[in-house]
Coordinates of C-alpha atoms in Angstrom, one line a residue:
M1 CA -6.8 -6.5 -1.5
C2 CA -7.5 -8.9 -4.5
G3 CA -6.5 -7.8 -8.2
I4 CA -8.6 -8.2 -10.9
V5 CA -7.8 -7.9 -14.8
G6 CA -10.7 -7.8 -17.5
Y7 CA -10.3 -6.9 -21.9
I8 CA -12.4 -7.0 -24.7
G9 CA -11.1 -6.2 -28.2
H10 CA -9.1 -8.0 -31.2
R11 CA -5.8 -9.7 -28.9
E12 CA -6.1 -13.1 -27.4
A13 CA -7.7 -12.8 -23.3
W14 CA -5.7 -15.1 -22.1
P15 CA -2.0 -14.3 -22.3
L16 CA -3.0 -11.1 -21.8
I17 CA -4.8 -11.7 -18.9
I18 CA -2.3 -13.9 -17.1
K19 CA 0.3 -11.7 -17.4
G20 CA -2.1 -9.2 -15.7
L21 CA -2.4 -11.3 -13.2
H22 CA 1.2 -11.9 -11.9
R23 CA 2.1 -8.5 -11.9
L24 CA -1.1 -8.1 -9.4
E25 CA -0.1 -11.2 -7.7
Y26 CA 0.6 -9.0 -4.7
R27 CA -2.5 -7.7 -4.3
G28 CA -3.1 -11.1 -3.6
Y29 CA -1.7 -15.0 -3.9
D30 CA -3.5 -17.7 -2.7
S31 CA -6.0 -18.0 -5.4
A32 CA -6.2 -17.3 -8.9
G33 CA -8.8 -18.1 -12.3
V34 CA -10.1 -16.9 -14.9
A35 CA -13.0 -17.2 -17.3
L36 CA -13.2 -17.0 -20.8
L37 CA -16.7 -16.3 -23.5
N38 CA -16.6 -18.0 -27.1
G39 CA -19.1 -19.2 -27.9
N40 CA -19.5 -20.7 -24.1
L41 CA -18.4 -19.5 -21.0
R42 CA -14.9 -21.1 -20.1
I43 CA -13.8 -20.5 -16.2
Y44 CA -10.1 -21.6 -14.8
K45 CA -10.1 -21.5 -10.8
K46 CA -6.7 -22.6 -8.6
A47 CA -6.1 -22.2 -4.6
G48 CA -2.8 -21.4 -4.9
K49 CA -0.4 -19.1 -7.1
V50 CA -1.2 -17.5 -10.8
S51 CA 1.5 -20.4 -12.1
E52 CA -1.2 -23.1 -10.5
L53 CA -3.6 -22.2 -12.6
E54 CA -1.8 -21.7 -16.2
N55 CA -0.2 -24.6 -14.8
F56 CA -3.9 -26.4 -14.5
A57 CA -5.2 -25.1 -17.6
A58 CA -2.2 -25.6 -19.7
D59 CA -4.0 -28.6 -22.0
K60 CA -7.6 -26.0 -21.3
D61 CA -9.5 -24.3 -24.5
V62 CA -8.5 -21.1 -23.6
S63 CA -9.2 -19.0 -26.5
G64 CA -11.7 -15.8 -26.9
H65 CA -11.3 -12.0 -27.2
I66 CA -13.3 -11.2 -23.6
G67 CA -12.7 -12.1 -20.5
M68 CA -11.6 -11.6 -17.2
G69 CA -8.9 -12.4 -14.0
H70 CA -8.3 -12.7 -10.9
T71 CA -5.8 -12.7 -8.2
R72 CA -7.1 -14.0 -4.4
W73 CA -5.7 -12.3 -0.7
A74 CA -9.0 -14.4 1.3
T75 CA -11.4 -12.6 3.4
H76 CA -14.9 -14.6 3.3
G77 CA -13.8 -18.5 2.7
A78 CA -10.3 -19.8 3.5
P79 CA -8.3 -20.1 0.7
S80 CA -9.7 -23.0 -2.1
D81 CA -10.4 -23.9 -5.6
R82 CA -14.2 -23.6 -4.8
N83 CA -13.5 -19.8 -2.6
S84 CA -11.0 -18.5 -5.8
H85 CA -13.2 -16.7 -8.3
P86 CA -14.6 -15.6 -10.8
H87 CA -17.9 -16.8 -9.4
T88 CA -20.6 -18.3 -11.3
S89 CA -24.7 -16.8 -10.6
G90 CA -26.5 -20.2 -10.2
D91 CA -28.5 -20.8 -13.6
D92 CA -24.3 -20.3 -14.7
R93 CA -25.2 -17.6 -16.8
L94 CA -23.8 -14.8 -15.4
T95 CA -20.3 -14.4 -13.4
I96 CA -18.3 -12.1 -11.2
I97 CA -14.9 -11.1 -9.8
H98 CA -15.2 -9.2 -7.1
N99 CA -12.8 -7.0 -4.4
G100 CA -13.7 -5.6 -1.1
I101 CA -16.5 -6.9 1.1
I102 CA -19.8 -7.0 0.8
E103 CA -21.3 -6.3 3.5
N104 CA -24.7 -7.0 4.8
Y105 CA -24.0 -9.9 2.1
A106 CA -25.3 -12.3 4.6
T107 CA -28.9 -10.6 4.9
L108 CA -29.0 -11.2 1.1
K109 CA -27.8 -15.1 1.1
E110 CA -31.0 -15.2 3.7
E111 CA -33.3 -13.8 1.3
L112 CA -32.2 -16.2 -1.6
I113 CA -31.5 -19.9 -0.7
S114 CA -35.2 -18.5 0.4
E115 CA -35.8 -17.9 -2.9
G116 CA -34.9 -20.6 -3.7
H117 CA -30.9 -20.4 -4.3
V118 CA -28.0 -22.6 -3.3
F119 CA -24.9 -21.6 -2.9
K120 CA -21.2 -23.3 -3.8
S121 CA -18.5 -21.3 -2.0
D122 CA -18.1 -19.5 1.3
T123 CA -17.9 -15.6 -0.4
D124 CA -19.3 -12.4 0.4
T125 CA -18.9 -12.5 -3.0
E126 CA -21.6 -15.6 -4.9
V127 CA -24.6 -14.1 -3.1
L128 CA -24.0 -11.0 -5.6
I129 CA -24.1 -12.2 -9.1
H130 CA -26.9 -14.3 -7.6
L131 CA -28.6 -11.3 -6.6
I132 CA -28.3 -9.7 -10.1
E133 CA -29.7 -13.0 -11.1
E134 CA -32.7 -12.5 -8.7
I135 CA -33.1 -9.4 -10.2
Q136 CA -33.2 -9.6 -13.8
K137 CA -35.3 -13.4 -13.2
K138 CA -38.1 -11.0 -10.8
T139 CA -38.2 -8.0 -13.1
Q140 CA -37.1 -8.9 -16.4
L141 CA -34.3 -6.1 -16.3
D142 CA -31.6 -5.8 -18.8
L143 CA -28.3 -7.1 -17.1
R144 CA -27.2 -3.9 -17.4
E145 CA -30.3 -2.3 -15.1
A146 CA -29.7 -5.4 -13.1
V147 CA -26.3 -5.0 -11.8
R148 CA -27.9 -1.6 -11.4
V149 CA -30.6 -1.9 -9.1
A150 CA -28.2 -4.8 -7.4
L151 CA -25.4 -2.2 -6.8
N152 CA -27.8 0.5 -4.9
E153 CA -28.8 -2.4 -2.6
V154 CA -25.3 -3.7 -1.4
V155 CA -23.3 -2.5 1.3
G156 CA -19.9 -2.4 1.5
A157 CA -16.4 -2.2 -1.2
Y158 CA -16.5 -3.3 -4.0
A159 CA -14.5 -3.4 -7.4
I160 CA -16.2 -5.5 -9.5
V161 CA -16.4 -7.2 -13.3
I162 CA -19.3 -8.9 -14.9
M163 CA -20.1 -10.9 -17.7
S164 CA -22.9 -12.5 -19.3
K165 CA -23.1 -15.7 -21.6
D166 CA -25.5 -13.8 -23.4
E167 CA -24.0 -10.1 -24.3
P168 CA -20.5 -12.6 -25.0
D169 CA -19.8 -8.2 -26.8
Q170 CA -19.5 -7.0 -22.8
L171 CA -17.6 -6.4 -19.8
I172 CA -19.8 -4.7 -17.1
A173 CA -17.9 -3.5 -13.7
A174 CA -18.5 -1.2 -11.3
R175 CA -16.5 0.5 -8.0
K176 CA -16.9 1.8 -4.8
G177 CA -13.9 1.9 -2.0
S178 CA -11.7 -0.5 -4.3
P179 CA -9.6 0.1 -6.8
M180 CA -10.2 0.5 -10.5
V181 CA -8.9 1.0 -13.8
I182 CA -9.8 1.3 -16.9
G183 CA -7.7 1.2 -19.6
V184 CA -8.0 2.3 -23.9
G185 CA -7.4 1.4 -27.1
K186 CA -8.3 1.1 -30.2
D187 CA -11.2 -0.6 -29.9
E188 CA -10.6 -2.5 -27.3
Y189 CA -10.4 -1.5 -23.4
F190 CA -8.7 -3.1 -20.6
I191 CA -9.4 -3.4 -16.9
A192 CA -7.5 -3.5 -13.6
S193 CA -6.9 -3.0 -10.0
D194 CA -4.5 -0.5 -11.2
A195 CA -2.5 0.3 -14.3
S196 CA 0.3 -2.6 -13.8
P197 CA -1.3 -5.0 -16.4
I198 CA -2.8 -2.4 -18.4
I199 CA 1.5 -0.1 -19.0
E200 CA 2.0 -2.0 -22.0
Y201 CA -0.9 -2.1 -24.2
T202 CA -1.6 1.5 -23.6
K203 CA -0.9 5.0 -21.9
N204 CA -4.7 6.8 -21.6
V205 CA -6.3 5.1 -18.4
I206 CA -9.8 6.0 -16.4
Y207 CA -9.6 6.4 -13.1
L208 CA -13.2 5.0 -12.5
N209 CA -14.8 6.7 -9.1
D210 CA -16.8 5.6 -6.4
N211 CA -20.6 4.6 -7.4
E212 CA -19.7 4.9 -11.3
I213 CA -20.6 1.3 -13.4
A214 CA -19.0 1.5 -16.7
Y215 CA -20.2 -0.4 -19.1
I216 CA -17.4 -1.8 -22.0
K217 CA -18.0 -3.1 -25.6
R218 CA -14.7 -2.8 -28.4
D219 CA -15.9 0.3 -29.5
E220 CA -18.2 2.2 -27.1
L221 CA -17.9 3.0 -23.0
L222 CA -20.7 4.0 -21.3
I223 CA -19.9 5.5 -18.1
K224 CA -23.3 6.3 -15.2
N225 CA -23.3 6.4 -11.9
L226 CA -25.7 4.1 -9.7
D227 CA -28.2 7.0 -10.3
N228 CA -28.3 6.5 -13.9
V229 CA -27.0 9.8 -14.5
V230 CA -24.2 9.6 -17.8
K231 CA -20.9 10.8 -15.9
T232 CA -17.8 12.1 -18.9
P233 CA -14.8 10.5 -18.7
Y234 CA -11.5 11.8 -18.2
V235 CA -9.6 10.0 -20.4
Q236 CA -5.2 10.7 -18.3
E237 CA -1.9 9.8 -19.7
L238 CA -0.4 7.1 -17.3
E239 CA 3.2 8.2 -16.4
L240 CA 4.3 4.7 -15.6
K241 CA 7.3 3.0 -17.3
L242 CA 7.5 -0.2 -18.2
E243 CA 10.8 -1.7 -16.8
M244 CA 9.5 0.4 -12.9
L245 CA 7.6 -2.8 -12.7
E246 CA 10.2 -5.9 -13.4
K247 CA 13.1 -6.9 -11.3
G248 CA 15.5 -5.5 -14.1
G249 CA 18.1 -8.5 -12.5
Y250 CA 18.2 -8.3 -9.0
D251 CA 16.3 -11.5 -7.0
H252 CA 13.7 -9.9 -6.1
F253 CA 11.7 -6.6 -6.2
M254 CA 12.2 -6.2 -2.9
L255 CA 15.5 -6.0 -2.7
K256 CA 15.7 -3.5 -6.0
E257 CA 13.4 -1.7 -4.0
I258 CA 16.1 -1.5 -1.1
Y259 CA 18.7 -0.4 -3.8
E260 CA 15.9 2.6 -5.7
Q261 CA 16.2 3.9 -2.2
P262 CA 18.2 7.1 -3.4
R263 CA 16.9 7.5 -7.1
S264 CA 12.9 7.1 -4.8
I265 CA 14.3 9.9 -2.4
K266 CA 16.0 12.4 -4.9
D267 CA 13.4 12.4 -7.5
C268 CA 11.0 12.8 -4.0
M269 CA 12.9 16.1 -3.2
R270 CA 12.8 16.8 -7.2
G271 CA 11.8 20.4 -7.3
R272 CA 10.9 21.2 -4.0
I273 CA 13.3 22.3 -2.1
Y274 CA 16.2 25.2 -3.0
P275 CA 19.2 25.0 -1.0
D276 CA 21.6 27.5 -1.8
E277 CA 18.0 30.4 -1.6
G278 CA 17.0 28.0 1.9
L279 CA 13.4 27.9 0.6
V280 CA 11.0 24.9 0.8
Q281 CA 7.7 25.4 -2.5
L282 CA 5.3 22.6 -2.6
G283 CA 2.6 23.3 -4.8
G284 CA 0.3 21.1 -4.0
I285 CA -0.2 22.9 -0.6
K286 CA 0.3 26.4 -1.5
E287 CA -3.1 27.0 -1.7
Y288 CA -3.0 27.3 2.3
A289 CA -0.1 28.3 2.8
E290 CA -1.4 31.1 4.4
K291 CA -3.3 28.9 6.6
L292 CA -0.5 26.9 7.9
K293 CA 0.4 29.8 10.1
N294 CA -2.0 29.8 12.4
I295 CA -3.2 25.6 12.6
D296 CA -4.0 24.5 15.8
R297 CA -2.2 21.1 15.5
I298 CA -2.0 18.7 13.1
I299 CA -2.9 14.9 13.4
I300 CA -1.9 12.5 11.0
V301 CA -3.8 8.5 10.3
A302 CA -2.3 5.9 8.2
C303 CA -1.8 2.4 9.1
G304 CA 1.2 -0.3 9.5
T305 CA 4.5 1.2 7.9
S306 CA 2.8 5.0 7.0
W307 CA 2.2 4.4 10.4
H308 CA 5.3 4.8 11.3
A309 CA 6.0 7.1 8.8
G310 CA 3.5 9.6 10.4
L311 CA 5.6 8.8 14.4
V312 CA 9.5 10.5 12.2
G313 CA 6.9 13.6 10.8
E314 CA 5.6 14.2 14.5
Y315 CA 8.9 14.7 16.2
L316 CA 10.0 16.5 13.1
I317 CA 6.9 18.6 12.8
E318 CA 6.8 19.4 16.7
E319 CA 10.9 19.5 16.6
F320 CA 10.8 22.9 13.5
A321 CA 7.7 24.4 13.0
R322 CA 6.3 24.7 16.9
V323 CA 2.6 23.1 15.9
P324 CA 0.7 20.1 18.2
V325 CA 1.0 16.5 15.7
E326 CA -0.5 13.0 16.7
V327 CA -0.5 10.4 14.6
E328 CA -3.1 8.0 14.9
Y329 CA -4.1 4.2 13.8
A330 CA -6.0 5.4 10.5
S331 CA -8.4 1.5 12.0
E332 CA -8.6 2.8 15.7
F333 CA -9.7 6.8 14.6
R334 CA -12.6 6.2 12.4
Y335 CA -14.3 4.5 15.6
R336 CA -13.4 7.2 18.0
N337 CA -15.4 10.3 18.1
P338 CA -11.8 12.5 18.0
I339 CA -12.4 16.1 18.5
I340 CA -11.7 17.4 15.7
T341 CA -12.4 21.1 14.2
E342 CA -12.1 23.2 11.6
K343 CA -8.5 24.5 12.8
D344 CA -7.2 21.1 12.5
I345 CA -5.4 19.4 9.6
V346 CA -5.2 15.7 8.9
I347 CA -2.5 14.4 7.1
A348 CA -3.4 11.3 6.0
I349 CA -0.5 8.5 4.9
S350 CA -0.6 6.0 2.5
Q351 CA 1.2 4.5 -0.4
S352 CA -1.0 2.5 -2.4
G353 CA -4.0 5.5 -2.1
E354 CA -6.4 2.5 -1.6
T355 CA -6.2 1.9 2.1
A356 CA -9.5 0.8 3.6
D357 CA -9.4 2.9 7.2
T358 CA -7.1 5.6 5.9
M359 CA -10.1 6.4 4.4
A360 CA -12.6 6.2 6.6
A361 CA -10.7 8.4 8.6
I362 CA -10.4 11.2 6.4
E363 CA -14.6 11.3 5.5
L364 CA -14.7 11.4 9.3
A365 CA -12.4 14.5 9.2
K366 CA -14.1 16.4 6.4
E367 CA -17.9 15.7 7.7
K368 CA -15.6 17.5 11.2
G369 CA -14.1 20.7 9.1
A370 CA -11.3 20.0 9.2
T371 CA -8.7 20.5 6.2
I372 CA -7.2 17.3 5.0
F373 CA -3.5 16.9 3.8
G374 CA -2.8 13.3 1.5
I375 CA 1.1 11.6 1.7
C376 CA 0.0 9.2 -1.5
N377 CA 2.7 7.9 -3.9
V378 CA 0.4 6.3 -6.4
V379 CA -1.3 9.2 -8.8
G380 CA -5.6 9.0 -10.0
S381 CA -6.0 6.7 -6.8
S382 CA -8.8 6.8 -4.4
I383 CA -7.3 9.1 -1.4
P384 CA -5.5 12.4 -3.6
R385 CA -9.3 12.5 -4.5
L386 CA -10.5 12.4 -1.5
T387 CA -8.2 14.6 0.4
H388 CA -8.0 19.0 0.0
A389 CA -5.1 18.9 -1.1
G390 CA -1.1 16.6 -0.8
V391 CA 2.5 16.0 -1.7
Y392 CA 2.9 12.8 -3.4
T393 CA 6.2 11.0 -3.3
H394 CA 7.5 9.5 -6.3
A395 CA 8.2 6.7 -5.1
G396 CA 8.0 4.7 -8.1
P397 CA 5.5 1.6 -7.8
E398 CA 7.1 -0.9 -5.0
I399 CA 6.1 -4.5 -5.5
G400 CA 7.3 -5.6 -2.7
V401 CA 4.5 -6.5 -0.1
A402 CA 6.8 -5.1 2.7
S403 CA 7.2 -1.7 2.0
T404 CA 11.0 -0.3 2.3
K405 CA 11.1 2.5 -0.5
A406 CA 8.6 4.0 -0.1
F407 CA 8.5 4.2 3.8
T408 CA 11.4 6.1 2.6
A409 CA 9.6 8.6 0.4
Q410 CA 6.5 10.0 3.4
V411 CA 9.4 9.9 5.7
T412 CA 11.4 13.2 2.9
V413 CA 7.8 14.2 2.3
L414 CA 7.4 14.2 6.2
T415 CA 10.6 16.3 6.2
L416 CA 9.6 19.0 3.9
M417 CA 7.0 19.2 5.4
A418 CA 7.9 20.1 8.4
F419 CA 10.8 22.7 6.6
Y420 CA 7.4 23.8 5.1
I421 CA 5.3 25.0 7.5
A422 CA 8.1 26.2 10.0
Q423 CA 8.6 28.7 6.8
Q424 CA 4.6 29.7 6.4
K425 CA 5.1 30.0 10.6
G426 CA 8.5 31.7 10.9
T427 CA 10.2 29.3 13.3
I428 CA 13.4 28.7 11.8
S429 CA 15.9 30.8 10.6
Q430 CA 17.0 31.3 7.5
S431 CA 20.5 29.5 8.1
K432 CA 19.5 26.5 9.2
L433 CA 16.5 26.4 6.8
I434 CA 20.3 26.7 4.4
G435 CA 22.3 23.8 6.3
L436 CA 19.4 21.8 6.7
L437 CA 18.5 21.9 2.8
S438 CA 21.5 22.2 2.1
E439 CA 22.4 18.3 4.0
L440 CA 19.2 16.8 3.1
D441 CA 20.3 17.5 -0.5
Q442 CA 23.0 15.5 0.1
I443 CA 20.6 12.4 2.0
P444 CA 20.6 10.0 -1.9
N445 CA 23.9 9.8 -1.9
L446 CA 24.7 9.1 2.1
V447 CA 21.2 6.4 1.7
E448 CA 24.2 5.0 -1.4
K449 CA 27.0 4.6 1.7
C450 CA 24.7 2.7 3.5
L451 CA 24.2 0.6 1.1
E452 CA 27.6 -0.3 0.7
A453 CA 27.1 -2.5 4.3
N454 CA 25.1 -5.3 2.7
A455 CA 28.1 -7.6 2.6
G456 CA 28.1 -7.3 5.6
I457 CA 24.7 -7.3 7.0
L458 CA 24.6 -10.7 5.3
K459 CA 26.4 -11.8 7.1
I460 CA 24.6 -10.8 10.5
A461 CA 22.0 -12.3 8.9
E462 CA 24.3 -15.5 8.7
K463 CA 24.2 -15.4 12.4
F464 CA 20.5 -14.4 13.1
K465 CA 18.7 -17.0 11.0
D466 CA 17.0 -18.9 13.2
T467 CA 16.4 -17.1 15.8
T468 CA 13.5 -16.8 17.5
N469 CA 12.7 -13.8 18.5
C470 CA 14.9 -10.2 18.4
L471 CA 13.3 -6.8 20.2
F472 CA 14.5 -3.0 18.4
L473 CA 15.4 -0.3 20.5
G474 CA 15.9 3.9 19.9
R475 CA 14.9 7.0 21.5
G476 CA 13.5 10.2 20.3
S477 CA 13.2 9.7 16.6
G478 CA 14.5 6.1 16.6
F479 CA 12.1 5.1 18.4
P480 CA 9.8 4.3 14.9
V481 CA 12.9 2.9 13.0
A482 CA 12.8 0.5 15.9
L483 CA 9.5 -0.2 14.7
E484 CA 9.4 0.0 11.0
G485 CA 12.6 -1.9 11.8
A486 CA 10.1 -4.7 13.7
L487 CA 7.7 -4.9 11.2
K488 CA 10.0 -5.7 8.7
L489 CA 11.6 -8.9 10.5
K490 CA 8.5 -9.9 11.7
E491 CA 6.0 -9.4 8.4
I492 CA 9.5 -11.3 6.0
S493 CA 10.8 -13.9 8.6
Y494 CA 7.9 -14.7 10.4
I495 CA 10.0 -13.8 13.3
H496 CA 8.8 -12.7 15.9
A497 CA 10.2 -9.0 17.3
E498 CA 8.7 -5.3 19.2
G499 CA 10.2 -2.2 18.8
Y500 CA 10.5 -0.4 21.8
P501 CA 11.6 2.9 22.8
A502 CA 14.9 2.1 24.4
A503 CA 13.4 3.8 27.6
E504 CA 10.8 1.7 28.4
M505 CA 13.3 -2.1 28.4
K506 CA 12.6 -1.2 31.8
H507 CA 9.3 -1.0 32.3
G508 CA 8.9 -5.0 31.0
P509 CA 10.3 -5.8 28.0
I510 CA 14.2 -6.7 29.9
A511 CA 12.6 -9.6 31.1
L512 CA 12.9 -11.8 27.9
I513 CA 16.9 -10.3 27.9
D514 CA 18.9 -13.4 27.9
A515 CA 21.8 -14.9 26.3
D516 CA 19.9 -16.2 23.3
M517 CA 17.5 -12.3 22.8
P518 CA 19.4 -10.1 19.7
V519 CA 18.5 -6.3 20.3
I520 CA 18.6 -4.2 17.8
F521 CA 19.8 -0.6 19.0
I522 CA 19.1 2.5 16.9
A523 CA 22.1 3.7 18.3
T524 CA 24.0 6.3 15.8
K525 CA 25.4 9.7 17.8
N526 CA 21.9 12.2 18.3
S527 CA 20.4 14.3 21.3
S528 CA 19.8 10.1 23.3
Y529 CA 23.0 8.6 22.2
E530 CA 24.6 9.0 26.0
K531 CA 20.9 7.5 27.2
V532 CA 20.9 5.0 24.3
I533 CA 24.3 4.0 26.3
S534 CA 22.9 3.6 29.3
N535 CA 21.0 0.6 27.6
I536 CA 22.8 -0.8 25.9
Q537 CA 24.9 -1.5 29.2
E538 CA 21.7 -2.5 30.5
V539 CA 20.8 -5.3 28.0
K540 CA 24.6 -6.7 28.0
A541 CA 24.7 -6.8 32.0
R542 CA 22.0 -9.3 31.4
K543 CA 23.9 -11.3 28.9
G544 CA 22.3 -9.9 25.2
V545 CA 23.1 -9.9 22.5
V546 CA 23.6 -6.2 20.5
I547 CA 23.8 -5.8 16.9
A548 CA 24.0 -1.3 16.6
I549 CA 22.6 0.5 14.0
V550 CA 26.2 3.3 14.0
T551 CA 27.5 6.3 12.9
E552 CA 30.5 6.2 11.5
G553 CA 33.3 6.2 13.6
D554 CA 31.6 6.3 16.9
V555 CA 34.3 3.9 19.0
V556 CA 32.3 3.6 22.2
V557 CA 29.1 1.8 21.5
K558 CA 31.5 -0.2 19.2
E559 CA 33.4 -1.6 22.3
M560 CA 30.2 -2.8 24.0
A561 CA 28.2 -4.2 21.3
D562 CA 28.6 -7.7 20.0
Y563 CA 27.9 -6.6 16.1
T564 CA 28.1 -2.8 14.5
I565 CA 27.0 -1.3 11.5
E566 CA 28.1 2.0 10.5
I567 CA 25.8 4.9 9.1
P568 CA 27.0 8.2 7.8
D569 CA 26.9 11.1 10.3
A570 CA 24.1 13.6 9.2
D571 CA 22.3 16.4 10.7
E572 CA 19.3 14.4 13.3
A573 CA 16.3 14.8 11.1
F574 CA 17.6 13.4 8.8
L575 CA 19.1 10.2 10.7
P576 CA 15.2 8.1 10.3
I577 CA 16.3 7.6 7.1
L578 CA 19.8 7.1 6.8
A579 CA 19.1 4.2 10.4
T580 CA 17.0 2.6 8.0
I581 CA 18.3 1.3 5.6
P582 CA 20.3 -1.5 7.5
L583 CA 17.2 -2.8 9.2
Q584 CA 15.7 -3.0 5.5
L585 CA 18.9 -5.4 4.9
L586 CA 19.2 -7.2 7.3
A587 CA 15.5 -8.8 7.2
Y588 CA 15.8 -9.2 3.7
H589 CA 18.7 -10.8 3.9
I590 CA 17.5 -12.8 6.6
A591 CA 13.8 -13.9 5.3
V592 CA 16.1 -15.4 2.4
L593 CA 17.9 -17.3 4.9
R594 CA 15.0 -18.9 6.2
G595 CA 13.3 -20.1 2.8
C596 CA 10.9 -17.0 2.5
N597 CA 9.1 -15.3 0.8
V598 CA 10.6 -11.6 0.8
D599 CA 7.9 -10.5 -1.6
Q600 CA 5.3 -12.1 -1.2
P601 CA 4.8 -13.0 2.6
R602 CA 2.2 -15.9 4.1
N603 CA -1.2 -13.9 5.0
L604 CA -0.3 -10.1 3.9
A605 CA -0.7 -7.8 0.7
K606 CA 0.2 -4.6 -0.3
S607 CA -3.2 -2.8 -0.6
V608 CA -4.7 -3.6 2.7
T609 CA -8.4 -2.1 0.5
V610 CA -10.8 -3.9 3.1
E611 CA -11.9 -3.1 6.6

């Protein structure tokens, strides 16, 4: 959950690294630091944003053609100058940056302290660089071999970069369970947690695999695994474009990404639906089409927003494909002894493709013989490589920490999967599928219409920006939409918000209802419409304030609710996508009006690569 940038080559390293850290700040932003080599090893680090590091180093020597930088999301040790990366060995000869968690750091630290090592920080990372120093001291191994030996002793996840002032022409990088990409240029190499800092310099990249170590010089790249076996790297070309990483005139990445959803949903469907023929083609899982005809059960594992998408998928798959679906928090699933068989299909959902708990759940399910499908946004990430098959969402990079377009893209893929499985099992008629696909094809246009409500949503936000609690209620597939709406509001505005099934309100939450409690209903015209109206009446009877997401032209709910936001009419299958858009905008505007940093909310990071 930290951002890493490294460079070796003919360019000045500092400006390249700083620009890269700004691009990676969504991965962690409570402190930042840079190490440079130019005769001497110079380290500058500071608690706070990357801009504070820039100010701190404004009058310092930042020359050099080899260096590495880090932006941190704290795990071990509070955000502070002393806990910021890079960390150094006891003799100040070696330095390291690290993303991940060294689980056995406490045991290693005790042993190292007994050998006379003194630690300057509270981090697990510093233990690793002291361990490498101790191994060199005791064995006289060169740095490359000492790093390999040390990594065989640590337990946990890591992506690391190491420099030594004794070897000023080399970077050493390694990964296990945390992402790392190496950009290949002409007599230069780039290292990063993801491709965003690299894209303007090269499109040729190598995704380092777990348990691999890269030894990098200006004109040489050698990759070995932890068993010291040389590995042949696979160089691939990035599809990412530089303009995707810029705000494009919007005030925030989150707002840009909300407005990108018509395009991202269309990209997600491109080449996969043929409405006139009533056909869905998912090439990524095509070879499992026969298995899909006979599956007993689908288990969806995910975390956070992706889990909410999975809940929508449960409704869709059960409705159209008639296959039982269970949706599990990956973080809980992995610590149970779940009953899984080779007849099951497990669908793992992750925007980043690096979510640690989801990867652990995949490994558990694979051990038990299940077939694993992935739904992921980032090409080349870990989850697509761990799964048997899968479908990319093609939403493009999502920089805002609060997921928006990734959620609707995941729901779109799950919709396609539901139709695809139904197609294989014969549980949907051709005429019905033609009708649904024809309507799905128009969803990007309907999302555009949803975005036209922005000005009215801003006015509602102005009324409720100072609220302290909020309740989101929905029925059927509106329930996960309520959960997602509540999550968006709480994570970027810091207002306490809860999502509930509307029918469950009477089993506790109704006690909270008063004139100061805004209640947001997903009240679109679907099979639960009449029931939701009853729930609205219950809230109004207790003087609650009702904000309702309604179908265009609705008059019944409009007469009851204090505020309404209209979305276009559509088949019930597609309402989760459309109803989510106004909730994203509402959360965004409330957060901005409260002065919150919507792109980098406190305590959060985009990609949860630690447990």
